[in-house]
Tab-separated table of N, CA and C in Angstrom:
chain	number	residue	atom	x	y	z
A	183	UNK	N	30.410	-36.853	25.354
A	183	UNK	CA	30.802	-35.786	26.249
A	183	UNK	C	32.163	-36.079	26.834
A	184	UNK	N	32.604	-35.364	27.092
A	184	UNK	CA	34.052	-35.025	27.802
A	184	UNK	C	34.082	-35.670	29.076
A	185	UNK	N	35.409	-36.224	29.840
A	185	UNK	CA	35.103	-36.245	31.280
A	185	UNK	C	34.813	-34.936	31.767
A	186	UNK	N	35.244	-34.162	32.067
A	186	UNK	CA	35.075	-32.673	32.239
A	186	UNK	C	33.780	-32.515	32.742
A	187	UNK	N	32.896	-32.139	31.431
A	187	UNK	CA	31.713	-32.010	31.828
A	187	UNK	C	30.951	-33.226	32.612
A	188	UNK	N	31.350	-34.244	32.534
A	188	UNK	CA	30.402	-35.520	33.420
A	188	UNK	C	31.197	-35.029	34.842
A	189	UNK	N	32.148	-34.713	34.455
A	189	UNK	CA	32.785	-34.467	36.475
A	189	UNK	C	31.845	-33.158	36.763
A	190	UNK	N	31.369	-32.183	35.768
A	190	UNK	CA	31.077	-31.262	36.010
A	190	UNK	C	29.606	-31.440	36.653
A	191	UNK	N	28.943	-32.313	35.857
A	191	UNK	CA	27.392	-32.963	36.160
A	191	UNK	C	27.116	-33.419	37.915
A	192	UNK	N	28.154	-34.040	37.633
A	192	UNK	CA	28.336	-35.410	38.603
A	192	UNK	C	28.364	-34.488	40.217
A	193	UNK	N	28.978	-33.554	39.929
A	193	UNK	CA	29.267	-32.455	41.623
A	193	UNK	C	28.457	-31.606	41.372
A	194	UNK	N	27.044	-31.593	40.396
A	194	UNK	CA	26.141	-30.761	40.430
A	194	UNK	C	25.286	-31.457	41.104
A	195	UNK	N	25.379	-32.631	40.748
A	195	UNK	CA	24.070	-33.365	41.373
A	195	UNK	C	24.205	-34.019	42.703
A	196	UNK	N	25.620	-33.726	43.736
A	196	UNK	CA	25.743	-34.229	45.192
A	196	UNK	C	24.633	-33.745	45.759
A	197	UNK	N	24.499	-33.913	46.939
A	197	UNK	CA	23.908	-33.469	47.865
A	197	UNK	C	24.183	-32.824	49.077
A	198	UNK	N	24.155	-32.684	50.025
A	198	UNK	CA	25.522	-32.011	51.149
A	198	UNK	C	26.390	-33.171	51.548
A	199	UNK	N	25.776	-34.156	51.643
A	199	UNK	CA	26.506	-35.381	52.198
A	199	UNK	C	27.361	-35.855	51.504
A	200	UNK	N	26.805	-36.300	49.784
A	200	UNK	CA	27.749	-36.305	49.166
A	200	UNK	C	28.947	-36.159	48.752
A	201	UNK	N	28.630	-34.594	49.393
A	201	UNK	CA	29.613	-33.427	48.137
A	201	UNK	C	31.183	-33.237	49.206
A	202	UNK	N	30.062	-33.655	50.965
A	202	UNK	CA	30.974	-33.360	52.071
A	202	UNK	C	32.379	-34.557	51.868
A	203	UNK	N	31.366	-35.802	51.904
A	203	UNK	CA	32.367	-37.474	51.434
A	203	UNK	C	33.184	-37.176	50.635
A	204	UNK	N	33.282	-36.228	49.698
A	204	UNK	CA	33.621	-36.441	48.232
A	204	UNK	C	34.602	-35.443	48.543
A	205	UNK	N	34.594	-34.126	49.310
A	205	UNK	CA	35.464	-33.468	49.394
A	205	UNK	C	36.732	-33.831	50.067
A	206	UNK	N	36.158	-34.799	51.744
A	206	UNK	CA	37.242	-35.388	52.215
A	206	UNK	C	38.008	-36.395	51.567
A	207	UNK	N	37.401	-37.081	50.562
A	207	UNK	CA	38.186	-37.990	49.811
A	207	UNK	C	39.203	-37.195	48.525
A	208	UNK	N	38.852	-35.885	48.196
A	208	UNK	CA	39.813	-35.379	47.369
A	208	UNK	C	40.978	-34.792	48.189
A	209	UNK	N	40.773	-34.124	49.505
A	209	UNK	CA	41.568	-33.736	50.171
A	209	UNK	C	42.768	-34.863	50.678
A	210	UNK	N	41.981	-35.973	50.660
A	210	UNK	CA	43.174	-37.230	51.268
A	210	UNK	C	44.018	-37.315	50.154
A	211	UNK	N	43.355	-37.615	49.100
A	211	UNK	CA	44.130	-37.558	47.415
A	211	UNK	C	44.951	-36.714	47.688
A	212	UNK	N	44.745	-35.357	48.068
A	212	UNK	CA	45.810	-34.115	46.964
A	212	UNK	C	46.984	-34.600	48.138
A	213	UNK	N	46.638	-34.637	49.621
A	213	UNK	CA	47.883	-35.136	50.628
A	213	UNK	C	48.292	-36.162	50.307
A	214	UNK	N	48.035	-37.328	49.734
A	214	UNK	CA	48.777	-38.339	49.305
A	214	UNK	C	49.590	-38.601	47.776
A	215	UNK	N	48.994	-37.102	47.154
A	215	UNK	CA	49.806	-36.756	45.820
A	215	UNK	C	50.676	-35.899	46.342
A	216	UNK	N	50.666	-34.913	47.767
A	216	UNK	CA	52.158	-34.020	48.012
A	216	UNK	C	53.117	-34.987	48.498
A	217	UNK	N	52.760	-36.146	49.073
A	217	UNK	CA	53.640	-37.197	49.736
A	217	UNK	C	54.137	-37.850	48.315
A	218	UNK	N	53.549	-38.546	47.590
A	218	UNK	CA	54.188	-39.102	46.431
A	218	UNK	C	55.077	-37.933	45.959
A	219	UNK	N	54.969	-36.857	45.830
A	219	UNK	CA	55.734	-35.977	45.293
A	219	UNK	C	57.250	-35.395	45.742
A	220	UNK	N	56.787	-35.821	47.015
A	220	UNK	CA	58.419	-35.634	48.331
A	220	UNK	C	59.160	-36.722	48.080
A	221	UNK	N	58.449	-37.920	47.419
A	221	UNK	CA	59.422	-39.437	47.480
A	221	UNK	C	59.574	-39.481	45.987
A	222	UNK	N	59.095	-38.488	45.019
A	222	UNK	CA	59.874	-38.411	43.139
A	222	UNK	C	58.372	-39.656	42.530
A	223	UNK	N	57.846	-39.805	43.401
A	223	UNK	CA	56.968	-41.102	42.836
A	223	UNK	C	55.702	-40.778	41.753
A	224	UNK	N	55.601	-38.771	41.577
A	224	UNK	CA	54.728	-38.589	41.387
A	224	UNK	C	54.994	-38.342	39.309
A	225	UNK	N	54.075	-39.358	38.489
A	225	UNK	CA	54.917	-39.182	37.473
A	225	UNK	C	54.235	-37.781	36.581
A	226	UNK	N	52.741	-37.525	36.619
A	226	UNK	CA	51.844	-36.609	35.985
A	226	UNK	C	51.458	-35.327	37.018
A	227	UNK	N	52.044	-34.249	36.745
A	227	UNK	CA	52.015	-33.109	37.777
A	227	UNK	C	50.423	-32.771	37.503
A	228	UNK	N	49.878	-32.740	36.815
A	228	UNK	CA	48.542	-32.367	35.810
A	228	UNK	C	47.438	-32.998	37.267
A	229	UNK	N	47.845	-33.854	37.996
A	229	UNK	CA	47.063	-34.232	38.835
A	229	UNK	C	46.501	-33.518	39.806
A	230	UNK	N	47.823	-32.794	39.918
A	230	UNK	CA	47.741	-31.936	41.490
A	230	UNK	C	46.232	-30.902	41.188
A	231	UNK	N	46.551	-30.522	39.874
A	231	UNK	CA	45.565	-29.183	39.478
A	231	UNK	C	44.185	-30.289	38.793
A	232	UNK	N	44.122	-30.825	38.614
A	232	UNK	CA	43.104	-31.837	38.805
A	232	UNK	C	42.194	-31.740	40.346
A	233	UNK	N	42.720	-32.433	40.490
A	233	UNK	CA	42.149	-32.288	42.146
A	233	UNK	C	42.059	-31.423	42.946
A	234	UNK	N	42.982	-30.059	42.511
A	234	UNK	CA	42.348	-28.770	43.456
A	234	UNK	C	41.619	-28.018	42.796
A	235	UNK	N	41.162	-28.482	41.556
A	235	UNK	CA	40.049	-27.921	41.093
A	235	UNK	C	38.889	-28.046	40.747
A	236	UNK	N	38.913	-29.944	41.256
A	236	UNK	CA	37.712	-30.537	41.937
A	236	UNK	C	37.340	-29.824	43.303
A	237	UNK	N	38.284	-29.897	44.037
A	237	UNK	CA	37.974	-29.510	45.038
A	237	UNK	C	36.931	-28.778	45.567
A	238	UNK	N	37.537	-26.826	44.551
A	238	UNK	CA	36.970	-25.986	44.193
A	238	UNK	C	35.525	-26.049	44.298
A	239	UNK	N	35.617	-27.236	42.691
A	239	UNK	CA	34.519	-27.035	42.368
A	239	UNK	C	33.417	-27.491	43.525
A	240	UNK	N	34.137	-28.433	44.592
A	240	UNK	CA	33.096	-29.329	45.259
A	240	UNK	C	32.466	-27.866	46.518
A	241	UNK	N	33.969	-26.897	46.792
A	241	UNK	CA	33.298	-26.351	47.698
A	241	UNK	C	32.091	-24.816	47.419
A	242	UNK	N	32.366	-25.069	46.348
A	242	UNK	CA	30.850	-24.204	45.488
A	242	UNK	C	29.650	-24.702	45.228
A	243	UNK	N	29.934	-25.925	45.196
A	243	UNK	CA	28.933	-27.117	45.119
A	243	UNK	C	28.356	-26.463	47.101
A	244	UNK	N	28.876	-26.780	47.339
A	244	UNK	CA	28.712	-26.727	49.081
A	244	UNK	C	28.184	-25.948	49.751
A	245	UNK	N	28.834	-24.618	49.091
A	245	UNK	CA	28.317	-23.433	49.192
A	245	UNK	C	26.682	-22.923	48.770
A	246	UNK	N	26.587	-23.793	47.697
A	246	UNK	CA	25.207	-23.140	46.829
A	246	UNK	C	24.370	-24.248	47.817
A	247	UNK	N	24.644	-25.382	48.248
A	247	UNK	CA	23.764	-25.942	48.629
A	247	UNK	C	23.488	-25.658	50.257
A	248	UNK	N	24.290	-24.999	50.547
A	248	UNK	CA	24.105	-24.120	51.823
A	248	UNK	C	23.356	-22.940	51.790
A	249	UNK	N	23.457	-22.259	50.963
A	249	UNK	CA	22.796	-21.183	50.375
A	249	UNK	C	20.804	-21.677	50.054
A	250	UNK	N	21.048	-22.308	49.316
A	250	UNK	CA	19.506	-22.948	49.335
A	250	UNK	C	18.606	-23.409	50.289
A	251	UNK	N	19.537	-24.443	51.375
A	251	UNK	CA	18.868	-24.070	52.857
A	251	UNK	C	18.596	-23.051	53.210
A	252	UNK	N	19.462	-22.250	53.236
A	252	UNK	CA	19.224	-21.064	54.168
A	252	UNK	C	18.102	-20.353	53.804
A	253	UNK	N	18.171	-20.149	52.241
A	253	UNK	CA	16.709	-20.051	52.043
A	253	UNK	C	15.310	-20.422	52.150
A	254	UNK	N	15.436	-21.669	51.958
A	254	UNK	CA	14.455	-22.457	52.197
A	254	UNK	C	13.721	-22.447	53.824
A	255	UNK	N	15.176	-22.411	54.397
A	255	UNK	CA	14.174	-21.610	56.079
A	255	UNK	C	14.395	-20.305	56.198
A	256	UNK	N	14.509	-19.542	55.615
A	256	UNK	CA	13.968	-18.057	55.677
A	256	UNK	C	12.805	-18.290	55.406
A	257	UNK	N	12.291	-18.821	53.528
A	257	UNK	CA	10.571	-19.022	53.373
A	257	UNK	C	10.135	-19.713	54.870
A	258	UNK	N	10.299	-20.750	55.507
A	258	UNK	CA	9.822	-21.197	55.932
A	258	UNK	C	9.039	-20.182	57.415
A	259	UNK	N	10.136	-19.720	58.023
A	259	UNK	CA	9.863	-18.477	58.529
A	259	UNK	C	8.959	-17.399	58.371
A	260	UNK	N	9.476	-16.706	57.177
A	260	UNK	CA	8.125	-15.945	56.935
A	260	UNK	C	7.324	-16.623	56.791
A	261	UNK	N	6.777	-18.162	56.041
A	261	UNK	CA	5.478	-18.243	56.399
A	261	UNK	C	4.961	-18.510	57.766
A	262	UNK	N	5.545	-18.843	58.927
A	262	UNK	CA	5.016	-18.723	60.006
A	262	UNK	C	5.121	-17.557	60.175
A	263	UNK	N	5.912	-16.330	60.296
A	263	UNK	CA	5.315	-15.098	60.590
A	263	UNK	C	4.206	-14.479	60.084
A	264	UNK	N	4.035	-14.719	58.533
A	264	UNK	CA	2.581	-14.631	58.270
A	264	UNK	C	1.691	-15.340	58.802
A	265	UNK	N	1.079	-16.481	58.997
A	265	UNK	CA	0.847	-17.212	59.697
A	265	UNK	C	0.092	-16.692	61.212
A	266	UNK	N	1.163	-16.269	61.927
A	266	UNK	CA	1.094	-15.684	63.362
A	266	UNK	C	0.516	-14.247	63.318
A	267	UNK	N	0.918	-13.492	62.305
A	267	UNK	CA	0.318	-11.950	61.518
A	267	UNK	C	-1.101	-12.237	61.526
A	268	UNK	N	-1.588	-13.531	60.389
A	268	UNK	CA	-3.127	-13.363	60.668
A	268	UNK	C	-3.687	-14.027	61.066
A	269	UNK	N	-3.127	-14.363	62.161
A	269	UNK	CA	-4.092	-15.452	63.484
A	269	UNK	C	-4.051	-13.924	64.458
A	270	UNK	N	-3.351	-13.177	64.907
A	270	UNK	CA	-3.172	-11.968	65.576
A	270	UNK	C	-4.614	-11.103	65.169
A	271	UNK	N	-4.517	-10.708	63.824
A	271	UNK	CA	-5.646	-10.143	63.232
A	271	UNK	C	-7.138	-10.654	63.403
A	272	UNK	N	-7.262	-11.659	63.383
A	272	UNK	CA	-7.924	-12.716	62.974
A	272	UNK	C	-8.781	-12.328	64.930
A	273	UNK	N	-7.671	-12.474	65.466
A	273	UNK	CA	-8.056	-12.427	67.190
A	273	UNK	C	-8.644	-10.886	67.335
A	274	UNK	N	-7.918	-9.726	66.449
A	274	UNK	CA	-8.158	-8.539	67.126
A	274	UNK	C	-9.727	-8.156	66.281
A	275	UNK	N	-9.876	-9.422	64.968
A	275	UNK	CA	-11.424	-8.740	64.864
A	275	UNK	C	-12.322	-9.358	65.791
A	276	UNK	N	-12.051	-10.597	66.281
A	276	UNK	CA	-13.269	-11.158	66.991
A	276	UNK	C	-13.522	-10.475	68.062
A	277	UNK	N	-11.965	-9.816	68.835
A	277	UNK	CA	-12.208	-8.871	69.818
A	277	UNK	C	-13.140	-7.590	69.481
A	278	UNK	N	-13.191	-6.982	67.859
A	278	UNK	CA	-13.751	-5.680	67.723
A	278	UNK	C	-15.315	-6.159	67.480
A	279	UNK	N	-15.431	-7.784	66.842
A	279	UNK	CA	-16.911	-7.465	67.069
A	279	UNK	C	-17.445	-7.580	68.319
A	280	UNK	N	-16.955	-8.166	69.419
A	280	UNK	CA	-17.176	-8.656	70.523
A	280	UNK	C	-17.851	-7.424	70.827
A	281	UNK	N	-16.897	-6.208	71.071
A	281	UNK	CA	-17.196	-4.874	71.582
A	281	UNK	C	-18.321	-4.011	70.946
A	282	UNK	N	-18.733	-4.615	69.996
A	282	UNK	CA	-19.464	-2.988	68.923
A	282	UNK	C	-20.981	-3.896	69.429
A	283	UNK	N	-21.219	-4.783	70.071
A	283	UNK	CA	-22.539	-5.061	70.872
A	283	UNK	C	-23.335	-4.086	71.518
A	284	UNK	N	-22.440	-2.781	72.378
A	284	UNK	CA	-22.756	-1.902	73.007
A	284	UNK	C	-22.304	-2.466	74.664
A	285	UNK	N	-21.885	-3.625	75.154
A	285	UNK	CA	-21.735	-3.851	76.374
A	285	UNK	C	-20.248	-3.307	76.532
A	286	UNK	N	-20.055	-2.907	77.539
A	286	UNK	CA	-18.260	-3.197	77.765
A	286	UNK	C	-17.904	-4.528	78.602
A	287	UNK	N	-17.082	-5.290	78.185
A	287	UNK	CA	-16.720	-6.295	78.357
A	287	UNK	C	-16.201	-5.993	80.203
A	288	UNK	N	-15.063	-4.943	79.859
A	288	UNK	CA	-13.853	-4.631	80.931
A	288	UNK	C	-14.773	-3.634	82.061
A	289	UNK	N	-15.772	-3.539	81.681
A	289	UNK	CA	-16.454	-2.877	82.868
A	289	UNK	C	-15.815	-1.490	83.894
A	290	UNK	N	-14.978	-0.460	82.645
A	290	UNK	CA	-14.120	0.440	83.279
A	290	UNK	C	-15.363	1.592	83.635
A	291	UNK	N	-16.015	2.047	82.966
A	291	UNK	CA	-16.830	3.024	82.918
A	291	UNK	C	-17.797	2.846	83.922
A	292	UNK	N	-18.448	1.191	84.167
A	292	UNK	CA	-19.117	1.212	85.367
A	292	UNK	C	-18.588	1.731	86.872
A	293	UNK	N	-17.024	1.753	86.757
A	293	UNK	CA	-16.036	1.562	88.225
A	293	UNK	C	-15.753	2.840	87.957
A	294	UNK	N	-15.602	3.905	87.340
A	294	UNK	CA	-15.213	5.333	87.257
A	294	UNK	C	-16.439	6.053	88.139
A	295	UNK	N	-17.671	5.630	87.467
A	295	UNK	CA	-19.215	6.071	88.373
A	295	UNK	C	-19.102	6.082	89.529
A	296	UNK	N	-18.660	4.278	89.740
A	296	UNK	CA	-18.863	4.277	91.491
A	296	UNK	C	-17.536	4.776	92.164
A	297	UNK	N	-16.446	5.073	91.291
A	297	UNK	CA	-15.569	5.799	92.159
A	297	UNK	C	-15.791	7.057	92.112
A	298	UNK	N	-16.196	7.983	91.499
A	298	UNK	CA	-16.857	9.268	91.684
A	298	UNK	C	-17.678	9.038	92.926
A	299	UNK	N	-18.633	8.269	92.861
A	299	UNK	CA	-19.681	8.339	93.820
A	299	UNK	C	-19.303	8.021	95.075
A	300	UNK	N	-18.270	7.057	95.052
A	300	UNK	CA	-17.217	6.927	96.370
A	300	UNK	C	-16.346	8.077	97.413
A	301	UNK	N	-16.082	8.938	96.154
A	301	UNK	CA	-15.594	10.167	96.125
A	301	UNK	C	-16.654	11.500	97.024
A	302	UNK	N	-17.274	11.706	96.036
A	302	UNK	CA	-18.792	12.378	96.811
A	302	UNK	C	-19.356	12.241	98.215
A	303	UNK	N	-18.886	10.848	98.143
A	303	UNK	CA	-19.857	10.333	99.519
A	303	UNK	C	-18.549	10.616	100.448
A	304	UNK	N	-17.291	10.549	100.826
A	304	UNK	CA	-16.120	10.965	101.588
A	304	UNK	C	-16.246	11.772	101.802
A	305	UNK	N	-16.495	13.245	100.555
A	305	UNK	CA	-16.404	14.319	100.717
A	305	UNK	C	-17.398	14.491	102.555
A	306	UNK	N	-18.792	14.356	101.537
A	306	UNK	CA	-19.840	14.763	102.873
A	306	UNK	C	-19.382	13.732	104.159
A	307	UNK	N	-18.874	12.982	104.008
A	307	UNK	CA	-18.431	12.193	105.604
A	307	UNK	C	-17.222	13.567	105.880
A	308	UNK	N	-16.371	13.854	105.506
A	308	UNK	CA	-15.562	14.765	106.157
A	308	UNK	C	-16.498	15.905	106.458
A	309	UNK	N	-17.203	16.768	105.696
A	309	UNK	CA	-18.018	17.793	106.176
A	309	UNK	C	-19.091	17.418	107.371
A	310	UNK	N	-19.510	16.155	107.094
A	310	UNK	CA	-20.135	15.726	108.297
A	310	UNK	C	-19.142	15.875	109.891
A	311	UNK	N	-18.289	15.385	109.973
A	311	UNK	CA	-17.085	15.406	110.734
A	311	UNK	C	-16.411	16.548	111.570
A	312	UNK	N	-16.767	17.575	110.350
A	312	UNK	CA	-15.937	18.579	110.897
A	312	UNK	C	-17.532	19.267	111.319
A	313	UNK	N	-18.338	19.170	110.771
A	313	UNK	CA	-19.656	20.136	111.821
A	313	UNK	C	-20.029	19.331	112.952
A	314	UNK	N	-19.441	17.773	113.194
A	314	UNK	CA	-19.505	17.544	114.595
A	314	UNK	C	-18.452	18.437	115.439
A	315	UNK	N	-17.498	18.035	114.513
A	315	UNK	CA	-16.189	18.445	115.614
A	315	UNK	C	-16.470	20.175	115.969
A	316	UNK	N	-17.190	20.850	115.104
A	316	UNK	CA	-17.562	22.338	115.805
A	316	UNK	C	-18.312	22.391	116.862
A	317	UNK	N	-19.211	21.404	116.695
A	317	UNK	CA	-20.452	21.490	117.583
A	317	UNK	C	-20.008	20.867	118.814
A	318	UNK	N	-19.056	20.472	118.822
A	318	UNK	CA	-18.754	19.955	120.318
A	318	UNK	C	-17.956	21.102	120.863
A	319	UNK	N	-16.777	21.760	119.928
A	319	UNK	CA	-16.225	23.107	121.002
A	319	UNK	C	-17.395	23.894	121.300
């Protein structure tokens, strides 16, 4: 095989850390090939495009492996939102069998009765009230 393709292998298989090391070390390169180049020292121009197309390649490398995180916690995400989806469910049946017993838990319907009946019974205290208050003029 070619160098080429082993350089090509070789920045497939970094890792972020890797690929990060590897980038700052080409970047020091290409600045210390524009400096050789200001002082005539530089004898193979072929270098420059060498190394900025490692570069390249490293920050696609970088990219995809950024990309794959990001995915990897999106899945991770939805599975806790699923997760939380049917623990939710999971709660709202135990709540529906709870109820189909025939009791009411929340006891609203018992407190509507006695506030009617609360109601009723005011009424006749005011009518009571006011046939005192006649019977005294």
């Amino acid at each position: 095989m070619s160098k080429l393709s082993d350089r090509r292998k070789e920045i497939r298989e970094y890792t972020t850390e890797q690929a990060d090391q590897e980038l700052q070390r080409l970047q020091r390169q290409l600045f210390d090939l524009r400096i050789q180049q200001q002082r005539g020292e530089v004898k193979n121009n072929r270098q420059f495009t060498q190394v900025r197309t490692d570069i390249a390649r490293l920050r696609y490398q970088l990219d995809l492996l950024a990309l794959a995180e990001a995915e990897e916690e999106l899945a991770e995400e939805e599975e806790l939102e699923e997760e939380l989806e049917e623990a939710e469910e999971e709660a709202e049946a135990e709540e529906d069998e709870g109820d189909d017993d025939g009791d009411d838990d929340d006891g609203d319907d018992d407190d509507d009765e006695q506030d009617d009946d609360d109601s009723e019974a005011d009424e006749s205290d005011d009518d009571d009230e006011e046939s005192d208050d006649e019977e005294e003029e």
